[in-house]
Amino acid sequence: MTFETGMASDHSQAQQTNRSRRAEPITKRTSRSGSVTYEFRADVGSKPDGTRDRRRFTYRTLAEAKREYRRITTEVATGFYTRKSTQTVAEACDEWLAGRRGIRSVTLQGYTYDLAAVRRYLGGKKLQQLTKADGDALVEWMLTQGRSSTKRYRPGSLAARVAELIGSHPDGIAAVDLAAAFPDRDVHTCVAGLLRANRVTRIRRGVYVLNDPKNAEPTARGVKPVTVRSTLTTFGMVVQSFVDQGALTRNVIALVERPGDELIDDNPETSKSWTLAEVERFRTSVREDRLFACWLLSCYGLRRSEVLGIRWSALKDDTLLIRRSRVAVGKESVEGMPKSRRSRRDLPLPAELAAALRELRALQQDEARAFGSRWSDDRLVAVREDGSSIRHEWYSDEFQRLRERAGLRRIHLKGLRNTSVSLMLAGGLPVHVVAAWHGHDPAVSLSIYSDAQRDDLRAAGAALFG
């Protein structure tokens, strides 16, 4: 190799070194103590005022500094760079909930309830360190231990008073006696909670004794898959919000597989809906009940929040205007707009339902005079004899008591809405008409509320080959 060729080669290497140095402007720093660090500055975006956001990054070794410089500049160029943050999952949930405006209070309560398990299991974890494995671990924990609780009943609460009364009867006290001791409270739901918390034991049908406080710790149990799916949906909305803000690169919760429903139901006796004969039997059995008109409204597919939120002013001749609803938010009842835009509807009432409402109105007017209160069309339809509003839990529990008294299959109160949709569809009504009556989307009528009965399946099989 000639001298000129060697000089050219050295010059080329120097140019490559200079280009590498310019491409990776990393500076070596030596402190007074002798420790060496490597740092560089890079633009990572724009500040809120529009100026460039230039930051300094410091590392212990040159190799680490080079690797991070290439990663950061590449992510900034492709739009995937996220600024480091110490925000925890619990803080992210708080921020997301605080920004949820324009939604109903019951919806906000539902989001808060969904995120309770997330706070409990992942609340202290850094949001930017969240992985799919964390989401999978959350699902496993909820399915196996998510129902465990450290709840303690405060002195003076209904649960504490009921437990005290049960404890005063070492040989046991009957549920009817408990209900008589607290006539205006939902004792049955309270006792069910004490049973789940292992505070009391049922020694025989309808008779309870208090457990030893040392053995009253709740046992860990899992929640149902539908609860896990709801939690993952809401948590996924939280994480996606921070992805959209640029705080996260991707939504790892969206990658978590949702658990399916169990093949064997916890209560196989609970059905989704009734047949026409069963709902007719229920209507006949409650015909003499004071709230017969309200039970009819439920049988015709109205939501519980709609039945308990209707006022007499919404009844125009034989047309019912659905404009308001009452929902339970914690221990309070909140009245507001219906669930959705489709829920605002005018329902021409069948003669049976219109007559039942007129009878209930006349009865309430007589009750108002007997109690010395002023009657007004602004009064709720579903009230007690003294004009006080009916609690949501009581209405559902009363339905179960009436259903059991009639000897009918167990369904949830919302099963009456499923029954109404299914019977209308089975009767040949167009799906858009059925959806308009019930105040939801036609696709919801088919995918959620409709339920094929045994007679429907028998008819389908018989019609296949004529």
PDB file of C-alpha atoms in Angstrom, residues 151-354:
ATOM      1  CA  LYS A 151     -64.680  -5.253  56.029  1.00  0.00           C
ATOM      2  CA  ARG A 152     -65.593  -4.455  59.615  1.00  0.00           C
ATOM      3  CA  TYR A 153     -69.089  -3.367  60.567  1.00  0.00           C
ATOM      4  CA  ARG A 154     -69.167  -0.011  62.304  1.00  0.00           C
ATOM      5  CA  PRO A 155     -70.971   0.258  65.660  1.00  0.00           C
ATOM      6  CA  GLY A 156     -74.602   1.222  65.275  1.00  0.00           C
ATOM      7  CA  SER A 157     -74.901  -0.029  61.686  1.00  0.00           C
ATOM      8  CA  LEU A 158     -77.717  -2.388  60.732  1.00  0.00           C
ATOM      9  CA  ALA A 159     -75.265  -5.298  60.397  1.00  0.00           C
ATOM     10  CA  ALA A 160     -73.848  -4.656  63.872  1.00  0.00           C
ATOM     11  CA  ARG A 161     -77.320  -4.386  65.415  1.00  0.00           C
ATOM     12  CA  VAL A 162     -78.553  -7.558  63.715  1.00  0.00           C
ATOM     13  CA  ALA A 163     -75.416  -9.437  64.810  1.00  0.00           C
ATOM     14  CA  GLU A 164     -75.936  -8.202  68.370  1.00  0.00           C
ATOM     15  CA  LEU A 165     -79.542  -9.400  68.365  1.00  0.00           C
ATOM     16  CA  ILE A 166     -78.525 -12.814  67.008  1.00  0.00           C
ATOM     17  CA  GLY A 167     -75.805 -13.033  69.663  1.00  0.00           C
ATOM     18  CA  SER A 168     -78.391 -12.486  72.406  1.00  0.00           C
ATOM     19  CA  HIS A 169     -80.072 -15.773  71.398  1.00  0.00           C
ATOM     20  CA  PRO A 170     -77.464 -18.531  71.896  1.00  0.00           C
ATOM     21  CA  ASP A 171     -79.974 -21.184  70.793  1.00  0.00           C
ATOM     22  CA  GLY A 172     -80.741 -19.329  67.585  1.00  0.00           C
ATOM     23  CA  ILE A 173     -83.248 -16.763  66.357  1.00  0.00           C
ATOM     24  CA  ALA A 174     -85.639 -17.095  63.432  1.00  0.00           C
ATOM     25  CA  ALA A 175     -85.461 -14.823  60.388  1.00  0.00           C
ATOM     26  CA  VAL A 176     -89.090 -13.759  60.926  1.00  0.00           C
ATOM     27  CA  ASP A 177     -88.198 -12.491  64.398  1.00  0.00           C
ATOM     28  CA  LEU A 178     -85.253 -10.560  62.990  1.00  0.00           C
ATOM     29  CA  ALA A 179     -87.469  -8.967  60.366  1.00  0.00           C
ATOM     30  CA  ALA A 180     -90.025  -8.057  63.035  1.00  0.00           C
ATOM     31  CA  ALA A 181     -87.330  -6.372  65.131  1.00  0.00           C
ATOM     32  CA  PHE A 182     -86.331  -4.142  62.180  1.00  0.00           C
ATOM     33  CA  PRO A 183     -89.599  -3.683  60.252  1.00  0.00           C
ATOM     34  CA  ASP A 184     -88.383  -0.865  57.998  1.00  0.00           C
ATOM     35  CA  ARG A 185     -84.990  -2.332  57.084  1.00  0.00           C
ATOM     36  CA  ASP A 186     -83.850  -4.994  54.617  1.00  0.00           C
ATOM     37  CA  VAL A 187     -82.836  -7.593  57.217  1.00  0.00           C
ATOM     38  CA  HIS A 188     -82.731 -10.510  54.764  1.00  0.00           C
ATOM     39  CA  THR A 189     -79.973  -8.917  52.671  1.00  0.00           C
ATOM     40  CA  CYS A 190     -78.126  -7.982  55.852  1.00  0.00           C
ATOM     41  CA  VAL A 191     -78.230 -11.571  57.152  1.00  0.00           C
ATOM     42  CA  ALA A 192     -77.009 -12.832  53.777  1.00  0.00           C
ATOM     43  CA  GLY A 193     -73.991 -10.525  54.103  1.00  0.00           C
ATOM     44  CA  LEU A 194     -73.298 -11.764  57.630  1.00  0.00           C
ATOM     45  CA  LEU A 195     -73.417 -15.331  56.336  1.00  0.00           C
ATOM     46  CA  ARG A 196     -70.919 -14.542  53.565  1.00  0.00           C
ATOM     47  CA  ALA A 197     -68.635 -12.867  56.108  1.00  0.00           C
ATOM     48  CA  ASN A 198     -68.872 -15.958  58.331  1.00  0.00           C
ATOM     49  CA  ARG A 199     -70.242 -13.805  61.167  1.00  0.00           C
ATOM     50  CA  VAL A 200     -73.329 -16.005  61.625  1.00  0.00           C
ATOM     51  CA  THR A 201     -74.300 -19.604  60.904  1.00  0.00           C
ATOM     52  CA  ARG A 202     -77.634 -21.037  59.787  1.00  0.00           C
ATOM     53  CA  ILE A 203     -78.230 -23.988  62.132  1.00  0.00           C
ATOM     54  CA  ARG A 204     -81.489 -24.933  60.412  1.00  0.00           C
ATOM     55  CA  ARG A 205     -83.882 -23.425  57.933  1.00  0.00           C
ATOM     56  CA  GLY A 206     -84.450 -19.767  58.773  1.00  0.00           C
ATOM     57  CA  VAL A 207     -82.671 -19.926  62.188  1.00  0.00           C
ATOM     58  CA  TYR A 208     -79.298 -18.264  62.844  1.00  0.00           C
ATOM     59  CA  VAL A 209     -76.674 -18.148  65.596  1.00  0.00           C
ATOM     60  CA  LEU A 210     -73.656 -15.881  66.032  1.00  0.00           C
ATOM     61  CA  ASN A 211     -70.204 -17.325  65.362  1.00  0.00           C
ATOM     62  CA  ASP A 212     -67.185 -16.996  67.600  1.00  0.00           C
ATOM     63  CA  PRO A 213     -65.458 -13.696  66.632  1.00  0.00           C
ATOM     64  CA  LYS A 214     -62.169 -15.577  66.270  1.00  0.00           C
ATOM     65  CA  ASN A 215     -63.725 -17.646  63.491  1.00  0.00           C
ATOM     66  CA  ALA A 216     -65.486 -14.736  61.853  1.00  0.00           C
ATOM     67  CA  GLU A 217     -62.735 -13.968  59.351  1.00  0.00           C
ATOM     68  CA  PRO A 218     -64.088 -14.166  55.808  1.00  0.00           C
ATOM     69  CA  THR A 219     -62.804 -16.966  53.631  1.00  0.00           C
ATOM     70  CA  ALA A 220     -61.260 -16.109  50.290  1.00  0.00           C
ATOM     71  CA  ARG A 221     -63.563 -16.800  47.361  1.00  0.00           C
ATOM     72  CA  GLY A 222     -63.495 -15.876  43.739  1.00  0.00           C
ATOM     73  CA  VAL A 223     -65.865 -13.631  41.825  1.00  0.00           C
ATOM     74  CA  LYS A 224     -67.827 -14.642  38.758  1.00  0.00           C
ATOM     75  CA  PRO A 225     -66.272 -14.366  35.278  1.00  0.00           C
ATOM     76  CA  VAL A 226     -68.755 -11.650  34.299  1.00  0.00           C
ATOM     77  CA  THR A 227     -67.351  -9.474  37.115  1.00  0.00           C
ATOM     78  CA  VAL A 228     -63.800 -10.074  35.891  1.00  0.00           C
ATOM     79  CA  ARG A 229     -64.790  -9.149  32.333  1.00  0.00           C
ATOM     80  CA  SER A 230     -66.390  -5.936  33.536  1.00  0.00           C
ATOM     81  CA  THR A 231     -63.257  -5.038  35.514  1.00  0.00           C
ATOM     82  CA  LEU A 232     -60.979  -5.723  32.535  1.00  0.00           C
ATOM     83  CA  THR A 233     -63.181  -3.609  30.271  1.00  0.00           C
ATOM     84  CA  THR A 234     -63.067  -0.592  32.588  1.00  0.00           C
ATOM     85  CA  PHE A 235     -59.372  -1.056  33.386  1.00  0.00           C
ATOM     86  CA  GLY A 236     -58.668  -1.316  29.677  1.00  0.00           C
ATOM     87  CA  MET A 237     -60.422   2.031  29.178  1.00  0.00           C
ATOM     88  CA  VAL A 238     -58.154   3.574  31.821  1.00  0.00           C
ATOM     89  CA  VAL A 239     -54.969   2.234  30.215  1.00  0.00           C
ATOM     90  CA  GLN A 240     -56.112   3.201  26.701  1.00  0.00           C
ATOM     91  CA  SER A 241     -56.684   6.751  27.910  1.00  0.00           C
ATOM     92  CA  PHE A 242     -53.006   7.038  28.885  1.00  0.00           C
ATOM     93  CA  VAL A 243     -51.958   5.436  25.590  1.00  0.00           C
ATOM     94  CA  ASP A 244     -53.907   8.149  23.772  1.00  0.00           C
ATOM     95  CA  GLN A 245     -52.177  10.778  25.922  1.00  0.00           C
ATOM     96  CA  GLY A 246     -48.752   9.422  25.011  1.00  0.00           C
ATOM     97  CA  ALA A 247     -47.901   8.225  28.515  1.00  0.00           C
ATOM     98  CA  LEU A 248     -47.910   4.554  27.435  1.00  0.00           C
ATOM     99  CA  THR A 249     -46.874   2.895  24.200  1.00  0.00           C
ATOM    100  CA  ARG A 250     -49.571   0.240  24.104  1.00  0.00           C
ATOM    101  CA  ASN A 251     -52.582  -1.120  25.985  1.00  0.00           C
ATOM    102  CA  VAL A 252     -51.340  -4.362  27.541  1.00  0.00           C
ATOM    103  CA  ILE A 253     -54.682  -4.979  29.279  1.00  0.00           C
ATOM    104  CA  ALA A 254     -56.324  -5.349  25.866  1.00  0.00           C
ATOM    105  CA  LEU A 255     -54.114  -8.433  25.371  1.00  0.00           C
ATOM    106  CA  VAL A 256     -55.435 -10.175  28.501  1.00  0.00           C
ATOM    107  CA  GLU A 257     -57.805 -13.028  27.661  1.00  0.00           C
ATOM    108  CA  ARG A 258     -61.269 -12.593  29.139  1.00  0.00           C
ATOM    109  CA  PRO A 259     -62.535 -15.564  31.174  1.00  0.00           C
ATOM    110  CA  GLY A 260     -65.615 -17.315  29.843  1.00  0.00           C
ATOM    111  CA  ASP A 261     -68.695 -18.208  31.819  1.00  0.00           C
ATOM    112  CA  GLU A 262     -68.539 -21.349  33.907  1.00  0.00           C
ATOM    113  CA  LEU A 263     -70.162 -24.422  32.421  1.00  0.00           C
ATOM    114  CA  ILE A 264     -71.960 -25.088  35.695  1.00  0.00           C
ATOM    115  CA  ASP A 265     -73.831 -22.123  37.140  1.00  0.00           C
ATOM    116  CA  ASP A 266     -73.589 -21.373  40.846  1.00  0.00           C
ATOM    117  CA  ASN A 267     -77.379 -21.531  41.009  1.00  0.00           C
ATOM    118  CA  PRO A 268     -78.683 -23.819  38.249  1.00  0.00           C
ATOM    119  CA  GLU A 269     -82.244 -23.156  39.392  1.00  0.00           C
ATOM    120  CA  THR A 270     -82.047 -19.510  38.267  1.00  0.00           C
ATOM    121  CA  SER A 271     -83.496 -19.091  34.777  1.00  0.00           C
ATOM    122  CA  LYS A 272     -83.131 -16.211  32.354  1.00  0.00           C
ATOM    123  CA  SER A 273     -86.835 -15.772  31.651  1.00  0.00           C
ATOM    124  CA  TRP A 274     -90.298 -17.274  32.078  1.00  0.00           C
ATOM    125  CA  THR A 275     -92.720 -18.816  29.656  1.00  0.00           C
ATOM    126  CA  LEU A 276     -96.025 -17.135  28.834  1.00  0.00           C
ATOM    127  CA  ALA A 277     -97.852 -19.468  31.225  1.00  0.00           C
ATOM    128  CA  GLU A 278     -95.467 -18.624  34.063  1.00  0.00           C
ATOM    129  CA  VAL A 279     -95.708 -14.869  33.666  1.00  0.00           C
ATOM    130  CA  GLU A 280     -99.506 -15.166  33.474  1.00  0.00           C
ATOM    131  CA  ARG A 281     -99.437 -17.157  36.695  1.00  0.00           C
ATOM    132  CA  PHE A 282     -97.343 -14.465  38.370  1.00  0.00           C
ATOM    133  CA  ARG A 283     -99.697 -11.695  37.231  1.00  0.00           C
ATOM    134  CA  THR A 284    -102.668 -13.594  38.595  1.00  0.00           C
ATOM    135  CA  SER A 285    -100.952 -14.244  41.935  1.00  0.00           C
ATOM    136  CA  VAL A 286    -100.139 -10.541  42.524  1.00  0.00           C
ATOM    137  CA  ARG A 287    -103.467  -9.131  41.312  1.00  0.00           C
ATOM    138  CA  GLU A 288    -104.513  -8.234  44.857  1.00  0.00           C
ATOM    139  CA  ASP A 289    -101.123  -6.817  45.802  1.00  0.00           C
ATOM    140  CA  ARG A 290    -101.059  -3.087  46.533  1.00  0.00           C
ATOM    141  CA  LEU A 291     -98.309  -2.534  43.923  1.00  0.00           C
ATOM    142  CA  PHE A 292    -100.002  -4.654  41.252  1.00  0.00           C
ATOM    143  CA  ALA A 293     -99.589  -1.836  38.709  1.00  0.00           C
ATOM    144  CA  CYS A 294     -95.831  -1.691  39.365  1.00  0.00           C
ATOM    145  CA  TRP A 295     -95.462  -5.455  38.934  1.00  0.00           C
ATOM    146  CA  LEU A 296     -97.368  -5.164  35.673  1.00  0.00           C
ATOM    147  CA  LEU A 297     -94.963  -2.442  34.499  1.00  0.00           C
ATOM    148  CA  SER A 298     -92.080  -4.815  35.221  1.00  0.00           C
ATOM    149  CA  CYS A 299     -93.863  -7.637  33.388  1.00  0.00           C
ATOM    150  CA  TYR A 300     -94.227  -5.342  30.374  1.00  0.00           C
ATOM    151  CA  GLY A 301     -90.452  -4.939  30.294  1.00  0.00           C
ATOM    152  CA  LEU A 302     -89.761  -1.632  32.031  1.00  0.00           C
ATOM    153  CA  ARG A 303     -86.469  -1.322  33.871  1.00  0.00           C
ATOM    154  CA  ARG A 304     -86.508  -1.187  37.662  1.00  0.00           C
ATOM    155  CA  SER A 305     -85.065   2.332  37.524  1.00  0.00           C
ATOM    156  CA  GLU A 306     -87.940   3.367  35.244  1.00  0.00           C
ATOM    157  CA  VAL A 307     -90.674   1.795  37.374  1.00  0.00           C
ATOM    158  CA  LEU A 308     -89.323   3.438  40.529  1.00  0.00           C
ATOM    159  CA  GLY A 309     -88.759   6.773  38.771  1.00  0.00           C
ATOM    160  CA  ILE A 310     -92.177   7.271  37.111  1.00  0.00           C
ATOM    161  CA  ARG A 311     -94.316  10.104  38.469  1.00  0.00           C
ATOM    162  CA  TRP A 312     -98.043  10.474  37.957  1.00  0.00           C
ATOM    163  CA  SER A 313     -97.415  13.535  35.804  1.00  0.00           C
ATOM    164  CA  ALA A 314     -95.871  11.192  33.188  1.00  0.00           C
ATOM    165  CA  LEU A 315     -99.257   9.502  32.639  1.00  0.00           C
ATOM    166  CA  LYS A 316    -101.097  11.318  29.846  1.00  0.00           C
ATOM    167  CA  ASP A 317    -104.484   9.673  29.243  1.00  0.00           C
ATOM    168  CA  ASP A 318    -103.472   6.128  28.287  1.00  0.00           C
ATOM    169  CA  THR A 319     -99.892   6.972  27.300  1.00  0.00           C
ATOM    170  CA  LEU A 320     -96.917   6.667  29.608  1.00  0.00           C
ATOM    171  CA  LEU A 321     -94.036   9.088  28.978  1.00  0.00           C
ATOM    172  CA  ILE A 322     -90.683   7.612  30.017  1.00  0.00           C
ATOM    173  CA  ARG A 323     -88.564  10.655  30.786  1.00  0.00           C
ATOM    174  CA  ARG A 324     -87.025   9.994  34.215  1.00  0.00           C
ATOM    175  CA  SER A 325     -85.410   7.183  36.177  1.00  0.00           C
ATOM    176  CA  ARG A 326     -84.319   6.555  39.754  1.00  0.00           C
ATOM    177  CA  VAL A 327     -81.146   4.604  40.373  1.00  0.00           C
ATOM    178  CA  ALA A 328     -79.401   3.467  43.539  1.00  0.00           C
ATOM    179  CA  VAL A 329     -76.011   5.116  44.017  1.00  0.00           C
ATOM    180  CA  GLY A 330     -74.511   3.688  47.171  1.00  0.00           C
ATOM    181  CA  LYS A 331     -77.116   4.155  49.891  1.00  0.00           C
ATOM    182  CA  GLU A 332     -78.801   7.048  48.078  1.00  0.00           C
ATOM    183  CA  SER A 333     -81.401   7.136  45.316  1.00  0.00           C
ATOM    184  CA  VAL A 334     -80.649   9.556  42.490  1.00  0.00           C
ATOM    185  CA  GLU A 335     -83.276  10.694  40.016  1.00  0.00           C
ATOM    186  CA  GLY A 336     -82.233  11.808  36.560  1.00  0.00           C
ATOM    187  CA  MET A 337     -82.485  11.185  32.847  1.00  0.00           C
ATOM    188  CA  PRO A 338     -83.137   7.684  31.460  1.00  0.00           C
ATOM    189  CA  LYS A 339     -80.302   5.332  30.685  1.00  0.00           C
ATOM    190  CA  SER A 340     -79.895   6.394  27.038  1.00  0.00           C
ATOM    191  CA  ARG A 341     -81.503   8.434  24.284  1.00  0.00           C
ATOM    192  CA  ARG A 342     -83.474   5.393  23.123  1.00  0.00           C
ATOM    193  CA  SER A 343     -84.870   5.041  26.654  1.00  0.00           C
ATOM    194  CA  ARG A 344     -86.891   8.253  26.188  1.00  0.00           C
ATOM    195  CA  ARG A 345     -90.108   6.899  24.707  1.00  0.00           C
ATOM    196  CA  ASP A 346     -93.915   7.218  24.742  1.00  0.00           C
ATOM    197  CA  LEU A 347     -95.704   3.936  25.464  1.00  0.00           C
ATOM    198  CA  PRO A 348     -99.419   3.528  24.591  1.00  0.00           C
ATOM    199  CA  LEU A 349    -100.611   1.451  27.530  1.00  0.00           C
ATOM    200  CA  PRO A 350    -102.640  -1.753  27.210  1.00  0.00           C
ATOM    201  CA  ALA A 351    -106.094  -1.533  28.778  1.00  0.00           C
ATOM    202  CA  GLU A 352    -105.109  -3.832  31.658  1.00  0.00           C
ATOM    203  CA  LEU A 353    -102.088  -1.721  32.590  1.00  0.00           C
ATOM    204  CA  ALA A 354    -103.930   1.591  32.238  1.00  0.00           C
TER     205      ALA A 354
END
